[in-house]
Short mmCIF file of C-alpha atoms in Angstrom, two decimals:
data_model
loop_
_atom_site.label_atom_id
_atom_site.label_comp_id
_atom_site.label_asym_id
_atom_site.label_seq_id
_atom_site.Cartn_x
_atom_site.Cartn_y
_atom_site.Cartn_z
CA MET D 132 14.68 -22.49 24.41
CA ASN D 133 11.58 -24.73 24.51
CA ASP D 134 8.96 -24.93 21.78
CA ASP D 135 6.56 -22.57 23.57
CA ALA D 136 9.26 -19.91 23.66
CA SER D 137 10.04 -20.25 19.94
CA PRO D 138 9.37 -17.02 18.02
CA ASP D 139 7.50 -19.14 15.48
CA ARG D 140 4.89 -20.09 18.11
CA ARG D 141 4.34 -16.77 19.83
CA PRO D 142 1.25 -14.64 19.10
CA LEU D 143 1.58 -11.93 16.49
CA PRO D 144 0.92 -8.31 17.48
CA TYR D 145 -2.25 -8.05 15.41
CA ASP D 146 -3.71 -11.48 16.24
CA GLY D 147 -7.47 -11.15 16.71
CA LEU D 148 -7.63 -7.76 14.97
CA ARG D 149 -10.46 -7.64 12.43
CA VAL D 150 -9.88 -5.37 9.44
CA VAL D 151 -12.32 -4.41 6.68
CA GLU D 152 -10.52 -3.22 3.56
CA LEU D 153 -12.25 -0.99 1.01
CA ALA D 154 -9.22 -0.14 -1.08
CA GLY D 155 -9.36 1.56 -4.42
CA ASP D 156 -5.61 1.91 -4.84
CA PRO D 157 -2.33 0.23 -3.78
CA ALA D 158 -1.94 2.45 -0.70
CA GLY D 159 -4.90 0.87 1.07
CA GLU D 160 -4.09 -2.58 -0.27
CA LEU D 161 -0.52 -2.40 1.03
CA LEU D 162 -1.72 -1.28 4.46
CA GLY D 163 -4.07 -4.28 4.57
CA LYS D 164 -1.23 -6.56 3.56
CA LEU D 165 1.07 -5.20 6.29
CA LEU D 166 -1.61 -5.72 8.95
CA ALA D 167 -2.26 -9.27 7.69
CA GLN D 168 1.47 -9.99 7.74
CA TYR D 169 1.47 -9.50 11.50
CA GLY D 170 -1.67 -11.43 12.33
CA ALA D 171 -4.73 -9.31 11.44
CA ASP D 172 -7.78 -10.99 9.89
CA VAL D 173 -8.26 -8.83 6.80
CA VAL D 174 -11.43 -9.01 4.70
CA LYS D 175 -11.13 -7.29 1.36
CA VAL D 176 -14.53 -6.06 0.22
CA GLU D 177 -14.77 -5.97 -3.56
CA PRO D 178 -17.44 -5.02 -6.08
CA PRO D 179 -18.79 -7.83 -8.31
CA ALA D 180 -16.23 -6.94 -11.00
CA GLY D 181 -13.42 -7.11 -8.46
CA SER D 182 -10.86 -4.62 -7.23
CA ALA D 183 -9.41 -2.26 -9.84
CA THR D 184 -5.96 -3.76 -9.30
CA ARG D 185 -7.25 -7.12 -10.60
CA ARG D 186 -7.34 -5.51 -14.05
CA ILE D 187 -3.76 -4.23 -14.00
CA GLY D 188 -1.23 -6.33 -15.90
CA PRO D 189 1.03 -8.08 -16.41
CA PHE D 190 -0.93 -11.28 -15.88
CA ALA D 191 0.37 -14.71 -14.87
CA ALA D 192 1.21 -16.79 -17.97
CA GLY D 193 -0.14 -13.93 -20.07
CA GLN D 194 -3.75 -14.89 -19.29
CA GLU D 195 -5.77 -11.70 -18.74
CA ASP D 196 -8.01 -12.69 -15.88
CA PRO D 197 -9.07 -10.94 -12.63
CA ASP D 198 -7.54 -13.82 -10.68
CA ARG D 199 -4.17 -13.68 -12.46
CA SER D 200 -3.07 -10.05 -12.13
CA LEU D 201 0.47 -9.95 -10.77
CA THR D 202 -0.22 -6.48 -9.36
CA PHE D 203 -3.19 -7.81 -7.40
CA TRP D 204 -1.20 -10.86 -6.34
CA TYR D 205 1.55 -8.70 -4.87
CA TYR D 206 -0.66 -6.40 -2.81
CA ASN D 207 -3.22 -8.86 -1.52
CA THR D 208 -1.58 -11.84 0.11
CA GLY D 209 -3.00 -12.89 3.47
CA LYS D 210 -6.54 -11.59 2.88
CA ALA D 211 -10.04 -12.96 2.32
CA SER D 212 -12.15 -11.63 -0.55
CA LEU D 213 -15.80 -10.77 0.01
CA VAL D 214 -17.95 -9.52 -2.88
CA LEU D 215 -20.65 -7.00 -1.99
CA ASP D 216 -22.85 -5.26 -4.54
CA LEU D 217 -23.20 -1.83 -2.97
CA PRO D 218 -25.45 -0.04 -2.17
CA ALA D 219 -27.82 -3.02 -2.51
CA GLN D 220 -25.83 -4.94 0.14
CA GLN D 221 -25.19 -1.99 2.47
CA ALA D 222 -26.67 -3.93 5.39
CA GLU D 223 -24.02 -6.66 4.97
CA LEU D 224 -21.24 -4.04 4.93
CA ASP D 225 -22.68 -2.33 8.02
CA ALA D 226 -22.76 -5.66 9.84
CA LEU D 227 -19.14 -6.22 8.91
CA LEU D 228 -18.15 -2.75 10.17
CA ASP D 229 -20.01 -3.42 13.42
CA ARG D 230 -17.76 -6.42 14.05
CA GLY D 231 -14.54 -4.84 12.75
CA ASP D 232 -11.74 -3.11 14.64
CA VAL D 233 -10.29 -1.21 11.69
CA VAL D 234 -11.71 -0.16 8.33
CA ILE D 235 -9.32 0.92 5.57
CA VAL D 236 -10.80 3.23 2.97
CA SER D 237 -8.47 4.39 0.20
CA ALA D 238 -10.13 6.53 -2.46
CA PRO D 239 -11.03 10.19 -3.08
CA PRO D 240 -13.72 11.32 -0.58
CA ALA D 241 -16.20 11.74 -3.45
CA ASP D 242 -16.07 7.96 -3.94
CA PHE D 243 -16.85 7.10 -0.32
CA PRO D 244 -20.65 6.87 -0.82
CA ARG D 245 -20.09 4.42 -3.71
CA LEU D 246 -17.99 2.32 -1.32
CA GLY D 247 -20.76 2.37 1.26
CA ILE D 248 -18.90 4.70 3.62
CA ASP D 249 -20.64 7.60 5.37
CA LEU D 250 -18.13 9.72 7.29
CA GLY D 251 -20.98 11.11 9.35
CA THR D 252 -21.96 7.73 10.77
CA LEU D 253 -18.54 6.09 11.15
CA PRO D 254 -18.02 7.62 14.64
CA ASN D 255 -21.25 5.90 15.77
CA ARG D 256 -19.21 2.72 16.06
CA GLU D 257 -17.33 3.75 19.15
CA ARG D 258 -14.42 1.29 18.96
CA LEU D 259 -13.97 1.33 15.18
CA ILE D 260 -10.75 2.89 13.83
CA SER D 261 -11.39 4.32 10.38
CA CYS D 262 -8.22 4.85 8.34
CA CYS D 263 -9.08 7.06 5.36
CA ILE D 264 -6.26 7.32 2.80
CA THR D 265 -7.10 9.97 0.22
CA PRO D 266 -5.13 11.90 -2.42
CA PHE D 267 -5.33 15.26 -0.62
CA GLY D 268 -7.15 14.68 2.67
CA LEU D 269 -10.75 14.76 3.87
CA THR D 270 -10.89 18.57 3.99
CA GLY D 271 -9.58 21.54 2.04
CA PRO D 272 -10.10 22.90 -1.47
CA TRP D 273 -8.24 19.96 -3.09
CA LYS D 274 -10.10 17.20 -1.23
CA ASP D 275 -12.06 16.02 -4.27
CA TYR D 276 -9.18 16.23 -6.74
CA ARG D 277 -8.19 13.02 -8.47
CA SER D 278 -4.60 11.85 -8.34
CA SER D 279 -2.24 9.00 -9.17
CA ASP D 280 1.16 7.82 -8.04
CA LEU D 281 2.83 10.09 -10.62
CA VAL D 282 0.72 13.12 -9.69
CA ALA D 283 1.34 12.52 -5.98
CA LEU D 284 5.11 12.34 -6.49
CA ALA D 285 5.09 15.52 -8.59
CA ALA D 286 2.77 17.55 -6.35
CA GLY D 287 4.63 16.42 -3.22
CA GLY D 288 8.01 17.42 -4.68
CA ILE D 289 9.84 14.09 -4.75
CA LEU D 290 9.66 13.77 -8.53
CA ASN D 291 11.88 16.85 -8.94
CA SER D 292 14.71 14.87 -7.32
CA CYS D 293 14.30 11.78 -9.55
CA GLY D 294 16.02 11.47 -12.91
CA TYR D 295 19.33 12.01 -14.59
CA ASP D 296 22.25 14.44 -14.69
CA ASP D 297 21.01 15.59 -18.10
CA HIS D 298 18.29 18.08 -17.19
CA SER D 299 17.04 18.32 -20.75
CA ILE D 300 15.39 15.01 -19.82
CA PRO D 301 12.28 15.57 -17.68
CA PRO D 302 12.06 14.03 -14.20
CA ILE D 303 11.60 10.25 -14.21
CA ARG D 304 8.98 8.52 -12.08
CA PRO D 305 10.66 5.90 -9.85
CA ALA D 306 9.68 2.30 -10.43
CA GLU D 307 6.56 0.92 -8.73
CA ASN D 308 4.11 2.89 -6.58
CA GLN D 309 6.41 4.90 -4.35
CA ALA D 310 3.85 7.56 -3.35
CA PHE D 311 1.26 4.92 -2.46
CA HIS D 312 3.85 2.99 -0.47
CA ILE D 313 4.89 6.09 1.47
CA ALA D 314 1.24 6.73 2.34
CA ALA D 315 0.77 3.10 3.42
CA SER D 316 3.77 3.40 5.75
CA PHE D 317 2.38 6.56 7.37
CA ALA D 318 -1.09 5.00 7.60
CA HIS D 319 0.36 1.91 9.29
CA GLN D 320 1.93 4.07 11.97
CA ALA D 321 -1.33 5.98 12.40
CA VAL D 322 -3.33 2.76 12.87
CA LEU D 323 -0.82 1.49 15.42
CA LEU D 324 -1.03 4.71 17.43
CA ALA D 325 -4.85 4.65 17.24
CA LEU D 326 -4.87 1.06 18.54
CA LEU D 327 -2.72 2.10 21.50
CA GLU D 328 -5.07 5.02 22.14
CA ARG D 329 -8.08 2.71 21.99
CA ASP D 330 -6.45 0.36 24.48
CA ALA D 331 -6.23 3.31 26.89
CA THR D 332 -9.60 4.94 26.27
CA GLY D 333 -11.80 2.28 24.68
CA ARG D 334 -12.57 4.63 21.80
CA GLY D 335 -11.70 4.42 18.12
CA GLN D 336 -11.26 7.40 15.84
CA THR D 337 -11.07 8.54 12.22
CA LEU D 338 -7.58 8.85 10.72
CA ASP D 339 -7.17 11.37 7.88
CA VAL D 340 -4.11 10.26 5.85
CA ALA D 341 -3.43 12.47 2.81
CA ILE D 342 -1.05 10.93 0.29
CA HIS D 343 0.04 14.44 -0.72
CA ASP D 344 1.02 15.30 2.86
CA CYS D 345 2.92 12.03 3.32
CA VAL D 346 4.92 12.60 0.14
CA ALA D 347 5.56 16.28 0.88
CA VAL D 348 7.34 15.51 4.16
CA SER D 349 9.41 12.71 2.59
CA GLY D 350 11.43 14.81 0.16
CA GLU D 351 14.79 13.80 1.59
CA LEU D 352 17.38 16.61 1.26
CA ALA D 353 15.07 18.91 -0.70
CA ASN D 354 13.22 20.03 2.41
CA PRO D 355 16.14 20.99 4.72
CA PHE D 356 18.00 22.69 1.86
CA TRP D 357 14.92 24.80 1.22
CA PHE D 358 14.02 25.42 4.87
CA TYR D 359 17.50 26.62 5.93
CA PRO D 360 19.69 28.04 3.09
CA GLU D 361 16.62 28.34 0.78
CA VAL D 362 18.23 26.66 -2.22
CA LEU D 363 16.77 24.10 -4.61
CA VAL D 364 18.30 20.67 -5.11
CA GLN D 365 18.98 19.27 -8.60
CA ARG D 366 18.40 15.65 -9.62
CA GLN D 367 21.44 13.47 -10.40
CA THR D 368 21.90 10.04 -11.96
CA CYS D 369 21.91 7.45 -9.16
CA ARG D 370 22.85 10.03 -6.54
CA HIS D 371 21.03 12.10 -3.98
CA ALA D 372 19.73 15.37 -5.35
CA GLN D 373 21.96 18.22 -4.21
CA PRO D 374 22.22 21.98 -4.76
CA ALA D 375 25.48 21.46 -6.71
CA PRO D 376 26.52 18.42 -8.78
CA THR D 377 28.46 15.69 -6.98
CA ALA D 378 30.75 13.07 -8.52
CA PRO D 379 29.20 10.02 -10.18
CA ALA D 380 29.09 6.96 -7.96
CA LEU D 381 28.37 4.28 -10.58
CA PHE D 382 31.39 2.56 -12.09
CA ALA D 383 31.47 0.13 -15.01
CA THR D 384 33.39 -3.10 -14.36
CA LEU D 385 35.39 -5.61 -16.40
CA ASP D 386 32.46 -8.04 -16.73
CA GLY D 387 30.00 -5.45 -18.06
CA ARG D 388 28.27 -4.83 -14.75
CA TYR D 389 28.26 -1.84 -12.41
CA VAL D 390 29.26 -1.18 -8.82
CA TYR D 391 28.12 1.68 -6.62
CA PHE D 392 30.81 3.45 -4.63
CA ALA D 393 30.36 6.89 -3.09
CA LEU D 394 33.86 8.12 -2.28
CA VAL D 395 33.79 10.70 0.52
CA LEU D 396 37.01 12.68 0.22
CA ALA D 397 36.69 14.29 3.66
CA ASP D 398 37.12 10.91 5.39
CA ILE D 399 40.82 10.00 5.43
CA LYS D 400 40.36 6.36 6.52
CA PRO D 401 38.55 5.10 3.38
CA TRP D 402 40.83 7.27 1.26
CA ASN D 403 43.93 5.54 2.65
CA ALA D 404 42.28 2.13 2.24
CA LEU D 405 41.46 2.86 -1.39
CA VAL D 406 44.96 4.14 -2.24
CA GLU D 407 46.54 1.10 -0.56
CA TRP D 408 44.30 -1.20 -2.60
CA MET D 409 45.11 0.64 -5.83
CA GLY D 410 48.80 0.50 -4.99
CA ALA D 411 48.67 -3.26 -4.50
CA LEU D 412 47.52 -3.52 -8.12
CA GLY D 413 50.00 -0.94 -9.34
CA MET D 414 47.24 1.54 -10.18
CA ALA D 415 47.64 4.24 -7.54
CA ALA D 416 49.50 6.50 -10.00
CA ASP D 417 50.32 9.78 -8.23
CA LEU D 418 47.72 9.30 -5.46
CA THR D 419 50.41 8.14 -3.03
CA GLU D 420 52.12 11.54 -3.11
CA PRO D 421 52.11 13.41 0.25
CA GLU D 422 49.99 16.26 -1.07
CA TYR D 423 46.98 13.96 -1.23
CA ALA D 424 47.00 13.69 2.57
CA HIS D 425 45.37 17.13 2.55
CA LEU D 426 41.64 17.40 1.87
CA VAL D 427 41.98 20.67 -0.07
CA HIS D 428 44.39 19.00 -2.50
CA ARG D 429 42.13 15.96 -2.93
CA GLN D 430 39.14 18.21 -3.60
CA ALA D 431 41.07 20.25 -6.15
CA ARG D 432 42.18 17.07 -7.94
CA PHE D 433 38.90 15.23 -7.71
CA PRO D 434 38.30 14.86 -11.49
CA HIS D 435 41.76 13.29 -11.76
CA ILE D 436 41.00 10.94 -8.83
CA GLN D 437 37.68 10.01 -10.42
CA SER D 438 39.34 9.09 -13.73
CA ILE D 439 41.83 6.80 -11.97
CA LEU D 440 39.01 5.18 -10.02
CA GLU D 441 37.07 4.56 -13.23
CA ALA D 442 40.10 2.79 -14.75
CA PHE D 443 40.64 0.83 -11.52
CA CYS D 444 37.08 -0.56 -11.68
CA LEU D 445 37.28 -1.35 -15.39
CA VAL D 446 40.10 -3.88 -14.89
CA GLN D 447 38.23 -5.92 -12.22
CA ASP D 448 34.95 -7.79 -12.20
CA ALA D 449 32.05 -6.61 -10.04
CA GLU D 450 32.17 -9.45 -7.50
CA THR D 451 35.89 -8.94 -6.87
CA LEU D 452 35.39 -5.21 -6.33
CA TYR D 453 32.47 -5.91 -4.00
CA HIS D 454 34.17 -8.50 -1.79
CA GLU D 455 37.62 -6.91 -1.74
CA GLY D 456 36.18 -3.46 -1.14
CA GLN D 457 34.00 -4.67 1.73
CA ALA D 458 37.00 -6.50 3.24
CA ARG D 459 38.90 -3.20 3.20
CA GLY D 460 36.04 -1.32 4.84
CA LEU D 461 34.88 0.45 1.71
CA PRO D 462 31.12 0.76 0.97
CA ILE D 463 31.10 -0.86 -2.48
CA ALA D 464 28.10 -2.83 -3.71
CA VAL D 465 27.15 -4.55 -6.96
CA VAL D 466 24.18 -3.10 -8.84
CA ASN D 467 21.95 -6.14 -9.34
CA SER D 468 19.17 -6.60 -11.86
CA PRO D 469 15.78 -7.76 -10.47
CA ASP D 470 16.56 -11.31 -11.64
CA GLU D 471 19.88 -11.22 -9.79
CA VAL D 472 18.33 -9.87 -6.56
CA ILE D 473 16.18 -13.00 -6.27
CA HIS D 474 19.39 -15.03 -5.96
CA ASP D 475 21.29 -12.61 -3.71
CA GLU D 476 23.20 -14.75 -1.20
CA HIS D 477 22.64 -12.35 1.71
CA LEU D 478 18.87 -12.09 1.22
CA SER D 479 18.67 -15.85 0.67
CA ALA D 480 20.52 -16.53 3.92
CA ARG D 481 17.98 -14.37 5.79
CA GLY D 482 15.04 -16.11 4.15
CA PHE D 483 13.81 -12.80 2.77
CA PHE D 484 12.11 -14.20 -0.32
CA GLN D 485 9.21 -16.58 0.28
CA ARG D 486 7.55 -19.01 -2.12
CA VAL D 487 3.75 -18.80 -2.39
CA GLU D 488 1.43 -21.40 -3.93
CA ARG D 489 -2.34 -21.45 -4.49
CA ASP D 490 -4.26 -24.66 -5.10
CA GLY D 491 -1.02 -26.38 -5.95
CA GLU D 492 -0.07 -23.72 -8.49
CA PHE D 493 3.13 -21.74 -7.99
CA VAL D 494 2.09 -18.12 -7.54
CA GLY D 495 5.50 -16.53 -7.14
CA VAL D 496 8.43 -15.60 -4.95
CA TYR D 497 7.49 -12.75 -2.63
CA PRO D 498 9.55 -10.27 -0.66
CA GLY D 499 9.16 -11.07 3.02
CA PRO D 500 8.83 -8.61 5.89
CA PRO D 501 11.69 -6.10 5.95
CA ILE D 502 11.91 -6.29 9.76
CA GLN D 503 12.59 -9.42 11.78
CA PHE D 504 11.54 -9.34 15.43
CA SER D 505 13.26 -11.57 17.99
CA SER D 506 9.96 -12.13 19.83
CA TYR D 507 7.86 -13.45 16.95
CA ARG D 508 7.87 -14.27 13.26
CA ALA D 509 5.65 -12.59 10.71
CA ALA D 510 2.98 -14.87 9.29
CA PRO D 511 4.13 -16.65 6.12
CA PRO D 512 2.28 -15.16 3.16
CA THR D 513 -0.88 -16.94 2.16
CA PRO D 514 -1.92 -16.75 -1.49
CA PRO D 515 -3.91 -13.81 -2.85
CA PRO D 516 -7.64 -14.60 -2.75
CA ARG D 517 -9.71 -15.46 -5.76
CA LEU D 518 -12.53 -12.98 -6.31
CA GLY D 519 -15.24 -13.66 -3.73
CA ALA D 520 -13.44 -16.73 -2.42
CA SER D 521 -14.94 -16.29 1.06
CA GLY D 522 -18.38 -17.05 -0.36
CA GLY D 523 -19.90 -14.47 2.00
CA GLU D 524 -18.79 -16.35 5.10
CA VAL D 525 -16.47 -14.20 7.19
CA TRP D 526 -16.04 -13.85 10.93
CA GLY D 527 -18.61 -16.54 11.68
#
């Protein structure tokens, strides 16, 4: 393979695409980041006080400063920052939209005028693709309702599936901005389809992405269980929500850590592999008896099997269980803390985490793109912009 054919030297799919970002929440900011990751030239338009995410902590080195928010740093790599004082500088924003291919607007529709966006005039720019990410959509009786990541997860149903076996404890919001991220993923697909449509017709369009809708169709098993047998699922600790409780899949280990192992009794191959492994350590107990070859017997004795498995894990460390289990074809994995994930040997070998610096200062280690294409490499992350760093000079 010569240098010209190297994936590192090939054009990215969004090279030359100009994106204006008017994002009031992480959904729009993440969409802008994803487009920048694959080559788009993203200009983040901010008010003089900066994006709201610049004021969300924690802050680097504990210094509360709009240029040191770790939340802002995560969502805004690869972008330029342009400060516009709207509506006084509406003409500058209009000029930017005239030269843009895509505008991202993420906010309730009632806030659009404050952001300098008029839905009535956006279609006047024939090739512009306007991606509007809102809590409940551009139309309907809820269109002006306010929301948040927690509200979106609850209203869309996902929150009901998140939490613990103990249902006296209310549902628990998953870490980070899951609802916003789901919406960003849907919005990314919508923009891609709109770009393909524009290539065919020469016309842009307005994309109406409701966070509520995106979350409501992402409820995992809750939706099919309701659509077909019309039963509700119940949340479980570290397991998929199900209509009836399933066996715990987290097991404590000798070294004080945990492994995750979902034993599927109906599959005889992993069952035999597990019993053979237990037998090699003299811990198979009565599981080698012929009756256990029958699924009905295994199901009837499942609490007994579970107690033996708990003891089996408690006499081995997590890494041994992980490697030996994988070698035997069993889906066992160590539950890592965030600090441990950074040093995960598999992710390190794939170059998943990437170091980012700004003006010689170490900004952080960032997750890289989750997908690797054989034809090209995603752009390495550039540092998050300082507020107004473009100085008003964008797109020549």
